[in-house]
């Protein structure tokens, strides 16, 4: 019974982190699409917002990377029986991490005035958003 409470609390924290990190997947493309053509003053404001969201996203991703394996092992006993949907979800998590890192690098270049980097950052944010939706879908298919 006590373990069930721990597992449920871990699932709750995991979902909260998913929502917090996912907000970047929604807001990032909106900001990224405006960054490329923004004035230096607006770019500074956008960069401040993306920096704050990035910190939330990093904390959320760290939380997800800790709570996910804990839930997997405490609730399911490990990777035995992991479905193809689970592995698809893991592949999409890798896509998300890669596009988040790439997008962050490009956003910093964009802030310095590199218009092409701003466009690349916007594309990376869109890829992250699509991967986020894929992670959500494959998680439902893997654990339902």
Short mmCIF file of C-alpha atoms in Angstrom, two decimals:
data_model
loop_
_atom_site.label_atom_id
_atom_site.label_comp_id
_atom_site.label_asym_id
_atom_site.label_seq_id
_atom_site.Cartn_x
_atom_site.Cartn_y
_atom_site.Cartn_z
CA UNK A 1 0.00 0.00 0.00
CA UNK A 2 2.76 2.49 0.89
CA UNK A 3 4.59 1.64 -2.34
CA UNK A 4 1.42 2.37 -4.32
CA UNK A 5 1.34 5.86 -2.78
CA UNK A 6 4.99 6.43 -3.69
CA UNK A 7 4.41 5.25 -7.25
CA UNK A 8 1.31 7.44 -7.60
CA UNK A 9 3.22 10.46 -6.28
CA UNK A 10 6.01 9.75 -8.78
CA UNK A 11 3.45 9.53 -11.59
CA UNK A 12 1.93 12.84 -10.44
CA UNK A 13 5.35 14.55 -10.41
CA UNK A 14 6.11 13.00 -13.82
CA UNK A 15 2.88 14.39 -15.29
CA UNK A 16 3.46 17.85 -13.80
CA UNK A 17 6.97 17.88 -15.28
CA UNK A 18 5.58 16.75 -18.63
CA UNK A 19 3.09 19.63 -18.61
CA UNK A 20 5.75 22.16 -17.54
CA UNK A 21 8.19 20.96 -20.18
CA UNK A 22 5.44 20.66 -22.76
CA UNK A 23 4.51 24.30 -22.33
CA UNK A 24 7.84 25.09 -23.99
CA UNK A 25 6.80 22.96 -26.93
CA UNK A 26 3.76 25.17 -27.38
CA UNK A 27 5.27 28.56 -26.59
CA UNK A 28 8.71 27.97 -28.15
CA UNK A 29 7.53 27.86 -31.76
CA UNK A 30 5.45 30.99 -31.26
CA UNK A 31 8.41 32.92 -29.89
CA UNK A 32 10.86 31.33 -32.32
CA UNK A 33 8.79 32.36 -35.32
CA UNK A 34 8.94 35.98 -34.20
CA UNK A 35 12.58 36.02 -33.13
CA UNK A 36 14.02 35.98 -36.64
CA UNK A 37 12.44 39.28 -37.69
CA UNK A 38 12.24 41.02 -34.31
CA UNK A 39 13.93 44.30 -33.54
CA UNK A 40 16.91 44.12 -31.17
CA UNK A 41 14.70 45.34 -28.30
CA UNK A 42 12.03 42.72 -28.93
CA UNK A 43 14.69 40.03 -29.39
CA UNK A 44 16.02 40.91 -25.93
CA UNK A 45 12.53 40.50 -24.47
CA UNK A 46 11.91 37.25 -26.33
CA UNK A 47 15.30 35.96 -25.28
CA UNK A 48 14.47 36.71 -21.63
CA UNK A 49 11.24 34.75 -21.90
CA UNK A 50 12.90 31.84 -23.69
CA UNK A 51 15.69 31.80 -21.11
CA UNK A 52 13.16 31.55 -18.27
CA UNK A 53 11.18 28.89 -20.12
CA UNK A 54 14.42 27.06 -20.85
CA UNK A 55 15.20 26.85 -17.14
CA UNK A 56 11.75 25.43 -16.47
CA UNK A 57 12.24 23.00 -19.36
CA UNK A 58 15.63 21.83 -18.07
CA UNK A 59 14.20 21.19 -14.61
CA UNK A 60 11.22 19.41 -16.15
CA UNK A 61 13.41 17.23 -18.37
CA UNK A 62 15.67 16.31 -15.44
CA UNK A 63 12.59 15.43 -13.40
CA UNK A 64 11.21 13.30 -16.24
CA UNK A 65 14.51 11.49 -16.71
CA UNK A 66 14.57 10.63 -12.99
CA UNK A 67 10.92 9.83 -12.35
CA UNK A 68 10.38 7.86 -15.59
CA UNK A 69 12.87 5.08 -14.82
CA UNK A 70 11.79 5.01 -11.17
CA UNK A 71 8.17 4.48 -12.20
CA UNK A 72 9.19 1.94 -14.81
CA UNK A 73 11.11 -0.16 -12.31
CA UNK A 74 8.85 0.30 -9.27
CA UNK A 75 5.57 -0.24 -11.08
CA UNK A 76 6.52 -2.53 -13.95
CA UNK A 77 9.64 -4.25 -12.63
CA UNK A 78 11.92 -3.00 -15.40
CA UNK A 79 12.10 -3.22 -19.16
CA UNK A 80 10.82 -6.78 -19.48
CA UNK A 81 7.81 -6.69 -21.73
CA UNK A 82 8.39 -3.13 -22.94
CA UNK A 83 6.34 -2.73 -26.11
CA UNK A 84 7.32 -1.27 -29.44
CA UNK A 85 5.35 1.83 -28.38
CA UNK A 86 7.60 2.26 -25.37
CA UNK A 87 10.70 2.17 -27.59
CA UNK A 88 9.07 4.58 -30.06
CA UNK A 89 8.46 6.90 -27.10
CA UNK A 90 12.12 6.64 -26.08
CA UNK A 91 13.23 7.43 -29.65
CA UNK A 92 11.00 10.51 -29.64
CA UNK A 93 12.46 11.58 -26.29
CA UNK A 94 15.89 11.49 -27.95
CA UNK A 95 14.53 13.59 -30.83
CA UNK A 96 13.14 16.07 -28.28
CA UNK A 97 16.41 16.32 -26.36
CA UNK A 98 18.38 16.80 -29.57
CA UNK A 99 16.07 19.47 -30.94
CA UNK A 100 15.91 21.26 -27.58
CA UNK A 101 19.71 21.49 -27.42
CA UNK A 102 20.03 22.53 -31.07
CA UNK A 103 17.20 25.06 -30.73
CA UNK A 104 18.81 26.57 -27.64
CA UNK A 105 22.11 27.04 -29.44
CA UNK A 106 20.37 28.63 -32.41
CA UNK A 107 18.24 30.88 -30.17
CA UNK A 108 21.40 32.31 -28.58
CA UNK A 109 22.83 33.01 -32.04
CA UNK A 110 19.54 34.61 -33.02
CA UNK A 111 19.67 36.90 -30.01
CA UNK A 112 23.03 38.12 -31.29
CA UNK A 113 21.32 39.10 -34.55
CA UNK A 114 21.76 36.00 -36.72
CA UNK A 115 18.46 35.93 -38.64
CA UNK A 116 19.14 32.50 -40.17
CA UNK A 117 19.79 31.08 -36.69
CA UNK A 118 16.43 32.44 -35.61
CA UNK A 119 14.78 30.54 -38.43
CA UNK A 120 16.66 27.37 -37.47
CA UNK A 121 15.61 27.87 -33.84
CA UNK A 122 11.99 28.18 -34.93
CA UNK A 123 12.28 24.94 -36.90
CA UNK A 124 13.90 23.19 -33.93
CA UNK A 125 11.06 24.36 -31.67
CA UNK A 126 8.50 22.99 -34.13
CA UNK A 127 10.34 19.65 -34.24
CA UNK A 128 10.35 19.61 -30.44
CA UNK A 129 6.61 20.29 -30.39
CA UNK A 130 5.86 17.49 -32.83
CA UNK A 131 8.11 15.09 -30.92
CA UNK A 132 6.33 16.14 -27.69
CA UNK A 133 2.97 15.19 -29.22
CA UNK A 134 4.48 11.91 -30.39
CA UNK A 135 5.81 11.19 -26.90
CA UNK A 136 2.36 11.82 -25.47
CA UNK A 137 0.67 9.56 -28.02
CA UNK A 138 3.17 6.72 -27.70
CA UNK A 139 3.06 6.95 -23.90
CA UNK A 140 -0.71 6.42 -24.03
CA UNK A 141 -0.24 3.48 -26.39
CA UNK A 142 2.63 2.01 -24.35
CA UNK A 143 1.01 2.20 -20.92
CA UNK A 144 -2.68 1.81 -21.66
#
